[in-house]
Amino acid sequence: MSVNVLGPAYVQYQHPSLAEAERFLSDFGFTACGGTGATRYFRGVEAGGYCYVAHEGPREFIAGGFEVVDVDALIGASRTIIGASPVRPLSGPGGGSYVELRDPDGFRIDLIAGRETLEPLAGTDATIVNFGDRKQRFGQFQRFERRPARVRRLGHFGFNVSSFERSFAWYHDNLGMTASDTLHAGPAGDDVAAFMRVDRGVEWVDHHSVFFLASPTTHVHHCSFEVQDPDEVMMGNEWLKARGWKPFWGVGRHILGSQVFDYWRDCSGFVIEHYADGDILHRGHRSERHDVADEALSVWGPPPPSDFLD
């Protein structure tokens, strides 16, 4: 029996310096919303719960989490998914409960329910664009300020995995996720990567909430947070550069998922992304299969670093 996850909830990372993590995450555009001791919680501007948890300790990816509909779904998952923990109380602002799972490579995946909703914060109004063939901003000016991008929410996270087949089956069979796109190596080659989305029927959802790629080594690849629009991506890029942080790849536009992206190395060397203008799909979309040799990673932007997929 699987549980249908509703969407990504949070990621948790451990950093050698919590003070440096707080500095980076503030510059990246998060808002601190609680914490005690060696743990800090961060949120975006949308209503919901915290979406990033920073712990102090040796450098490590701790967990990725998905929301489920209610505690009954957690109870069902705890009883039916192999290796699931009992239902446990969730620490952090808003309370709630969770069940801990381990995917085939041992990555911790939490299922979460019952968190109190945090009220939305002041965000960024959508930019009204005067397109070449369609004018829609009359007597109004574009006036931007220099500041961090404003993170809205967690969009997805991804892993380098040991087996495409095992990972695909686990996320599909246990979490009810479905592929938007897969990549294979050569015309007759095996599938090596997948962009998987949640299944909410005819409701529109993000192109992917988890990504994985078969690789010689296993580790977290990146986590990704949505901002309002491409201007916000660029403003975040300028702010992070001015603050001395290390860019990884961007700004550009992906082909699969379509989003405008900007990847950074955080204070501990983990990869983290701002994105905007991604695709949304529903159950009517049929999964597409692509030859990885024919699929560029971006349609415009600088070339990817040689270790982007490592």
mmCIF file of C-alpha atoms in Angstrom, residues 29-310:
data_model
loop_
_atom_site.group_PDB
_atom_site.id
_atom_site.type_symbol
_atom_site.label_atom_id
_atom_site.label_comp_id
_atom_site.label_asym_id
_atom_site.label_seq_id
_atom_site.Cartn_x
_atom_site.Cartn_y
_atom_site.Cartn_z
ATOM 1 C CA GLY A 29 16.363 34.686 0.822
ATOM 2 C CA PHE A 30 14.984 32.602 3.698
ATOM 3 C CA THR A 31 13.348 33.978 6.838
ATOM 4 C CA ALA A 32 14.302 32.456 10.193
ATOM 5 C CA CYS A 33 11.246 31.225 12.074
ATOM 6 C CA GLY A 34 12.531 29.414 15.145
ATOM 7 C CA GLY A 35 15.128 27.161 16.645
ATOM 8 C CA THR A 36 16.905 26.119 19.805
ATOM 9 C CA GLY A 37 20.375 24.828 20.568
ATOM 10 C CA ALA A 38 22.019 23.444 17.455
ATOM 11 C CA THR A 39 18.963 23.650 15.151
ATOM 12 C CA ARG A 40 17.435 26.528 13.190
ATOM 13 C CA TYR A 41 14.227 26.599 11.100
ATOM 14 C CA PHE A 42 13.699 28.708 7.981
ATOM 15 C CA ARG A 43 10.658 29.460 5.841
ATOM 16 C CA GLY A 44 9.644 31.102 2.598
ATOM 17 C CA VAL A 45 7.061 33.820 2.129
ATOM 18 C CA GLU A 46 4.176 31.497 1.213
ATOM 19 C CA ALA A 47 1.729 30.246 3.820
ATOM 20 C CA GLY A 48 2.699 26.816 5.087
ATOM 21 C CA GLY A 49 5.472 25.443 7.260
ATOM 22 C CA TYR A 50 9.214 25.838 7.507
ATOM 23 C CA CYS A 51 10.993 24.459 4.435
ATOM 24 C CA TYR A 52 14.654 24.327 5.467
ATOM 25 C CA VAL A 53 16.152 23.003 8.699
ATOM 26 C CA ALA A 54 19.814 23.647 9.535
ATOM 27 C CA HIS A 55 21.603 21.595 12.193
ATOM 28 C CA GLU A 56 25.109 22.099 13.516
ATOM 29 C CA GLY A 57 27.483 19.161 13.209
ATOM 30 C CA PRO A 58 29.596 17.287 10.670
ATOM 31 C CA ARG A 59 28.639 18.080 7.051
ATOM 32 C CA GLU A 60 25.695 15.849 6.124
ATOM 33 C CA PHE A 61 22.391 15.735 4.290
ATOM 34 C CA ILE A 62 19.845 14.706 6.932
ATOM 35 C CA ALA A 63 16.442 14.334 5.261
ATOM 36 C CA GLY A 64 13.906 15.393 2.674
ATOM 37 C CA GLY A 65 10.236 15.536 3.604
ATOM 38 C CA PHE A 66 6.845 15.335 1.899
ATOM 39 C CA GLU A 67 3.439 16.396 3.189
ATOM 40 C CA VAL A 68 0.619 13.851 3.362
ATOM 41 C CA VAL A 69 -3.073 14.531 3.872
ATOM 42 C CA ASP A 70 -3.434 13.679 7.579
ATOM 43 C CA VAL A 71 -2.172 11.611 10.508
ATOM 44 C CA ASP A 72 -4.256 8.642 9.364
ATOM 45 C CA ALA A 73 -2.097 8.540 6.229
ATOM 46 C CA LEU A 74 0.985 8.492 8.459
ATOM 47 C CA ILE A 75 -0.425 5.594 10.446
ATOM 48 C CA GLY A 76 -1.131 3.698 7.234
ATOM 49 C CA ALA A 77 2.382 4.374 5.929
ATOM 50 C CA SER A 78 3.928 3.286 9.209
ATOM 51 C CA ARG A 79 2.076 -0.026 9.050
ATOM 52 C CA THR A 80 2.533 -0.863 5.362
ATOM 53 C CA ILE A 81 5.800 0.616 4.029
ATOM 54 C CA ILE A 82 8.757 -1.664 4.697
ATOM 55 C CA GLY A 83 11.164 -0.129 7.193
ATOM 56 C CA ALA A 84 8.891 2.763 8.185
ATOM 57 C CA SER A 85 9.202 4.156 11.693
ATOM 58 C CA PRO A 86 6.288 4.580 14.101
ATOM 59 C CA VAL A 87 4.472 7.918 13.984
ATOM 60 C CA ARG A 88 6.538 10.457 15.934
ATOM 61 C CA PRO A 89 6.011 14.047 17.095
ATOM 62 C CA LEU A 90 7.632 16.622 14.835
ATOM 63 C CA SER A 91 9.886 19.259 16.347
ATOM 64 C CA GLY A 92 9.878 22.823 15.145
ATOM 65 C CA PRO A 93 7.366 25.636 14.644
ATOM 66 C CA GLY A 94 3.823 24.382 14.067
ATOM 67 C CA GLY A 95 4.231 20.949 15.630
ATOM 68 C CA GLY A 96 2.818 18.026 13.676
ATOM 69 C CA SER A 97 3.815 14.390 13.246
ATOM 70 C CA TYR A 98 6.042 12.409 10.923
ATOM 71 C CA VAL A 99 7.060 8.931 9.827
ATOM 72 C CA GLU A 100 10.664 8.274 8.829
ATOM 73 C CA LEU A 101 11.400 6.173 5.738
ATOM 74 C CA ARG A 102 14.622 5.119 4.046
ATOM 75 C CA ASP A 103 14.821 4.914 0.267
ATOM 76 C CA PRO A 104 16.907 2.188 -1.455
ATOM 77 C CA ASP A 105 20.154 4.145 -0.975
ATOM 78 C CA GLY A 106 19.430 4.956 2.652
ATOM 79 C CA PHE A 107 18.375 8.563 2.097
ATOM 80 C CA ARG A 108 15.962 9.572 4.840
ATOM 81 C CA ILE A 109 12.534 10.592 3.553
ATOM 82 C CA ASP A 110 10.021 11.942 6.090
ATOM 83 C CA LEU A 111 6.268 11.923 5.661
ATOM 84 C CA ILE A 112 4.678 14.838 7.515
ATOM 85 C CA ALA A 113 1.159 15.748 8.621
ATOM 86 C CA GLY A 114 -0.605 18.033 11.045
ATOM 87 C CA ARG A 115 1.685 21.039 11.020
ATOM 88 C CA GLU A 116 0.009 24.341 11.840
ATOM 89 C CA THR A 117 0.033 26.701 8.872
ATOM 90 C CA LEU A 118 2.319 29.711 9.183
ATOM 91 C CA GLU A 119 0.780 32.930 7.915
ATOM 92 C CA PRO A 120 2.181 34.298 4.626
ATOM 93 C CA LEU A 121 4.845 36.988 4.717
ATOM 94 C CA ALA A 122 5.176 40.007 2.483
ATOM 95 C CA GLY A 123 6.418 38.709 -0.844
ATOM 96 C CA THR A 124 7.093 40.139 -4.266
ATOM 97 C CA ASP A 125 4.354 41.153 -6.683
ATOM 98 C CA ALA A 126 4.509 39.464 -10.057
ATOM 99 C CA THR A 127 6.309 41.618 -12.608
ATOM 100 C CA ILE A 128 4.007 43.039 -15.278
ATOM 101 C CA VAL A 129 5.927 42.653 -18.518
ATOM 102 C CA ASN A 130 5.522 44.690 -21.690
ATOM 103 C CA PHE A 131 6.108 41.986 -24.288
ATOM 104 C CA GLY A 132 7.107 42.867 -27.828
ATOM 105 C CA ASP A 133 3.664 41.961 -29.178
ATOM 106 C CA ARG A 134 1.563 42.653 -26.089
ATOM 107 C CA LYS A 135 1.755 45.746 -23.910
ATOM 108 C CA GLN A 136 0.106 45.540 -20.495
ATOM 109 C CA ARG A 137 1.927 48.006 -18.247
ATOM 110 C CA PHE A 138 0.687 51.544 -18.886
ATOM 111 C CA GLY A 139 2.062 54.527 -16.985
ATOM 112 C CA GLN A 140 3.695 52.217 -14.437
ATOM 113 C CA PHE A 141 7.417 51.851 -13.811
ATOM 114 C CA GLN A 142 9.627 48.897 -12.992
ATOM 115 C CA ARG A 143 11.472 49.956 -9.859
ATOM 116 C CA PHE A 144 13.531 47.228 -8.204
ATOM 117 C CA GLU A 145 15.667 47.335 -5.072
ATOM 118 C CA ARG A 146 18.942 45.561 -4.375
ATOM 119 C CA ARG A 147 18.174 42.779 -1.892
ATOM 120 C CA PRO A 148 18.146 39.001 -1.564
ATOM 121 C CA ALA A 149 15.676 37.012 -3.623
ATOM 122 C CA ARG A 150 12.585 36.138 -1.593
ATOM 123 C CA VAL A 151 12.257 32.377 -1.338
ATOM 124 C CA ARG A 152 8.638 31.303 -1.698
ATOM 125 C CA ARG A 153 8.729 27.561 -1.027
ATOM 126 C CA LEU A 154 10.617 24.310 -1.527
ATOM 127 C CA GLY A 155 10.175 23.060 -5.093
ATOM 128 C CA HIS A 156 12.184 19.829 -5.241
ATOM 129 C CA PHE A 157 15.289 17.966 -4.167
ATOM 130 C CA GLY A 158 17.389 15.361 -5.933
ATOM 131 C CA PHE A 159 19.840 12.521 -5.446
ATOM 132 C CA ASN A 160 22.590 10.617 -7.203
ATOM 133 C CA VAL A 161 21.487 6.999 -6.730
ATOM 134 C CA SER A 162 22.970 3.541 -7.232
ATOM 135 C CA SER A 163 20.100 2.058 -9.257
ATOM 136 C CA PHE A 164 17.539 3.836 -11.406
ATOM 137 C CA GLU A 165 15.180 0.853 -11.288
ATOM 138 C CA ARG A 166 15.176 0.496 -7.506
ATOM 139 C CA SER A 167 14.733 4.214 -6.895
ATOM 140 C CA PHE A 168 11.985 4.579 -9.494
ATOM 141 C CA ALA A 169 10.041 1.649 -8.056
ATOM 142 C CA TRP A 170 10.426 2.913 -4.478
ATOM 143 C CA TYR A 171 9.185 6.458 -5.103
ATOM 144 C CA HIS A 172 6.373 5.239 -7.356
ATOM 145 C CA ASP A 173 5.199 2.303 -5.251
ATOM 146 C CA ASN A 174 5.524 3.884 -1.800
ATOM 147 C CA LEU A 175 4.871 7.591 -2.382
ATOM 148 C CA GLY A 176 2.537 7.430 -5.400
ATOM 149 C CA MET A 177 4.844 9.574 -7.532
ATOM 150 C CA THR A 178 4.850 9.457 -11.327
ATOM 151 C CA ALA A 179 7.443 10.339 -13.969
ATOM 152 C CA SER A 180 7.125 13.529 -15.987
ATOM 153 C CA ASP A 181 10.311 12.790 -17.949
ATOM 154 C CA THR A 182 12.957 10.089 -17.943
ATOM 155 C CA LEU A 183 16.365 9.988 -19.589
ATOM 156 C CA HIS A 184 18.027 6.968 -21.129
ATOM 157 C CA ALA A 185 21.549 6.380 -22.394
ATOM 158 C CA GLY A 186 21.484 5.831 -26.165
ATOM 159 C CA PRO A 187 18.606 4.742 -28.435
ATOM 160 C CA ALA A 188 18.354 1.283 -26.840
ATOM 161 C CA GLY A 189 19.866 2.196 -23.502
ATOM 162 C CA ASP A 190 18.491 1.768 -20.022
ATOM 163 C CA ASP A 191 16.832 4.627 -18.162
ATOM 164 C CA VAL A 192 19.304 6.516 -15.982
ATOM 165 C CA ALA A 193 17.410 9.544 -14.618
ATOM 166 C CA ALA A 194 13.874 10.597 -13.733
ATOM 167 C CA PHE A 195 11.961 13.767 -12.931
ATOM 168 C CA MET A 196 9.055 12.607 -10.745
ATOM 169 C CA ARG A 197 6.022 14.622 -9.695
ATOM 170 C CA VAL A 198 3.304 14.077 -7.119
ATOM 171 C CA ASP A 199 -0.016 12.719 -8.361
ATOM 172 C CA ARG A 200 -2.972 14.901 -7.372
ATOM 173 C CA GLY A 201 -5.274 13.874 -10.191
ATOM 174 C CA VAL A 202 -6.441 16.787 -12.323
ATOM 175 C CA GLU A 203 -4.865 19.341 -9.982
ATOM 176 C CA TRP A 204 -1.873 21.106 -11.513
ATOM 177 C CA VAL A 205 1.430 20.314 -9.798
ATOM 178 C CA ASP A 206 5.114 21.013 -10.363
ATOM 179 C CA HIS A 207 6.899 19.172 -13.180
ATOM 180 C CA HIS A 208 8.975 17.386 -10.525
ATOM 181 C CA SER A 209 9.260 17.210 -6.772
ATOM 182 C CA VAL A 210 12.140 14.744 -6.745
ATOM 183 C CA PHE A 211 14.918 14.085 -9.249
ATOM 184 C CA PHE A 212 17.395 11.212 -9.309
ATOM 185 C CA LEU A 213 20.257 10.104 -11.515
ATOM 186 C CA ALA A 214 22.046 6.727 -11.502
ATOM 187 C CA SER A 215 25.691 7.370 -10.611
ATOM 188 C CA PRO A 216 28.850 5.606 -9.381
ATOM 189 C CA THR A 217 28.484 7.353 -6.000
ATOM 190 C CA THR A 218 25.357 8.189 -3.990
ATOM 191 C CA HIS A 219 24.717 11.566 -2.370
ATOM 192 C CA VAL A 220 22.261 14.431 -2.333
ATOM 193 C CA HIS A 221 22.519 16.367 -5.596
ATOM 194 C CA HIS A 222 20.702 19.618 -4.823
ATOM 195 C CA CYS A 223 17.623 21.225 -3.341
ATOM 196 C CA SER A 224 15.624 23.898 -5.141
ATOM 197 C CA PHE A 225 13.433 26.781 -4.013
ATOM 198 C CA GLU A 226 10.948 28.775 -6.044
ATOM 199 C CA VAL A 227 11.044 32.561 -6.293
ATOM 200 C CA GLN A 228 8.487 34.808 -7.942
ATOM 201 C CA ASP A 229 9.895 35.344 -11.433
ATOM 202 C CA PRO A 230 13.110 35.534 -13.493
ATOM 203 C CA ASP A 231 13.839 39.065 -12.246
ATOM 204 C CA GLU A 232 13.899 37.664 -8.725
ATOM 205 C CA VAL A 233 16.335 34.946 -9.825
ATOM 206 C CA MET A 234 18.672 37.586 -11.259
ATOM 207 C CA MET A 235 18.375 39.808 -8.188
ATOM 208 C CA GLY A 236 19.289 36.848 -6.011
ATOM 209 C CA ASN A 237 22.273 36.120 -8.237
ATOM 210 C CA GLU A 238 23.562 39.687 -7.942
ATOM 211 C CA TRP A 239 23.039 39.752 -4.166
ATOM 212 C CA LEU A 240 24.811 36.450 -3.520
ATOM 213 C CA LYS A 241 27.767 37.457 -5.699
ATOM 214 C CA ALA A 242 28.043 40.773 -3.865
ATOM 215 C CA ARG A 243 28.037 38.918 -0.542
ATOM 216 C CA GLY A 244 30.943 36.741 -1.628
ATOM 217 C CA TRP A 245 29.225 33.367 -2.014
ATOM 218 C CA LYS A 246 30.308 30.773 -4.604
ATOM 219 C CA PRO A 247 28.197 30.430 -7.772
ATOM 220 C CA PHE A 248 27.892 26.951 -9.253
ATOM 221 C CA TRP A 249 25.856 27.264 -12.454
ATOM 222 C CA GLY A 250 23.507 29.878 -13.874
ATOM 223 C CA VAL A 251 21.648 31.897 -14.698
ATOM 224 C CA GLY A 252 20.025 29.823 -17.466
ATOM 225 C CA ARG A 253 16.839 28.046 -18.534
ATOM 226 C CA HIS A 254 16.415 24.289 -18.338
ATOM 227 C CA ILE A 255 14.792 22.271 -21.114
ATOM 228 C CA LEU A 256 13.093 19.597 -18.979
ATOM 229 C CA GLY A 257 10.972 21.493 -16.447
ATOM 230 C CA SER A 258 11.586 24.761 -18.345
ATOM 231 C CA GLN A 259 12.533 26.738 -15.257
ATOM 232 C CA VAL A 260 14.931 29.662 -15.131
ATOM 233 C CA PHE A 261 17.628 28.419 -12.745
ATOM 234 C CA ASP A 262 20.558 29.594 -10.666
ATOM 235 C CA TYR A 263 22.660 27.098 -8.672
ATOM 236 C CA TRP A 264 24.967 28.005 -5.777
ATOM 237 C CA ARG A 265 27.326 26.296 -3.377
ATOM 238 C CA ASP A 266 26.323 27.047 0.188
ATOM 239 C CA CYS A 267 28.715 27.590 3.091
ATOM 240 C CA SER A 268 29.262 23.809 3.416
ATOM 241 C CA GLY A 269 29.549 23.072 -0.301
ATOM 242 C CA PHE A 270 26.014 21.725 -0.835
ATOM 243 C CA VAL A 271 24.281 22.732 -4.074
ATOM 244 C CA ILE A 272 21.124 24.850 -3.727
ATOM 245 C CA GLU A 273 19.009 26.434 -6.472
ATOM 246 C CA HIS A 274 16.724 29.399 -7.048
ATOM 247 C CA TYR A 275 14.199 28.814 -9.830
ATOM 248 C CA ALA A 276 11.206 30.498 -11.456
ATOM 249 C CA ASP A 277 8.706 29.849 -14.261
ATOM 250 C CA GLY A 278 8.692 26.061 -14.112
ATOM 251 C CA ASP A 279 6.249 23.745 -15.884
ATOM 252 C CA ILE A 280 3.108 22.485 -14.144
ATOM 253 C CA LEU A 281 1.343 19.284 -15.158
ATOM 254 C CA HIS A 282 -1.495 16.984 -14.102
ATOM 255 C CA ARG A 283 -2.518 13.382 -14.573
ATOM 256 C CA GLY A 284 -3.326 13.990 -18.235
ATOM 257 C CA HIS A 285 0.361 14.376 -19.075
ATOM 258 C CA ARG A 286 2.007 11.270 -20.490
ATOM 259 C CA SER A 287 5.555 10.642 -19.365
ATOM 260 C CA GLU A 288 8.141 11.404 -22.031
ATOM 261 C CA ARG A 289 11.382 9.493 -22.542
ATOM 262 C CA HIS A 290 14.469 11.293 -23.820
ATOM 263 C CA ASP A 291 17.899 10.234 -24.992
ATOM 264 C CA VAL A 292 20.334 11.833 -22.587
ATOM 265 C CA ALA A 293 22.767 12.255 -25.490
ATOM 266 C CA ASP A 294 20.235 14.446 -27.276
ATOM 267 C CA GLU A 295 19.098 16.472 -24.285
ATOM 268 C CA ALA A 296 21.083 19.539 -23.398
ATOM 269 C CA LEU A 297 20.731 20.580 -19.784
ATOM 270 C CA SER A 298 19.772 24.115 -20.761
ATOM 271 C CA VAL A 299 18.501 26.049 -23.750
ATOM 272 C CA TRP A 300 20.401 29.198 -22.783
ATOM 273 C CA GLY A 301 22.912 30.219 -20.154
ATOM 274 C CA PRO A 302 26.549 29.378 -19.476
ATOM 275 C CA PRO A 303 27.743 25.807 -20.051
ATOM 276 C CA PRO A 304 27.276 23.509 -17.038
ATOM 277 C CA PRO A 305 30.292 22.819 -14.850
ATOM 278 C CA SER A 306 32.008 19.521 -15.620
ATOM 279 C CA ASP A 307 30.962 18.091 -12.251
ATOM 280 C CA PHE A 308 27.311 19.166 -12.392
ATOM 281 C CA LEU A 309 25.968 15.602 -12.604
ATOM 282 C CA ASP A 310 28.675 13.998 -10.437
#
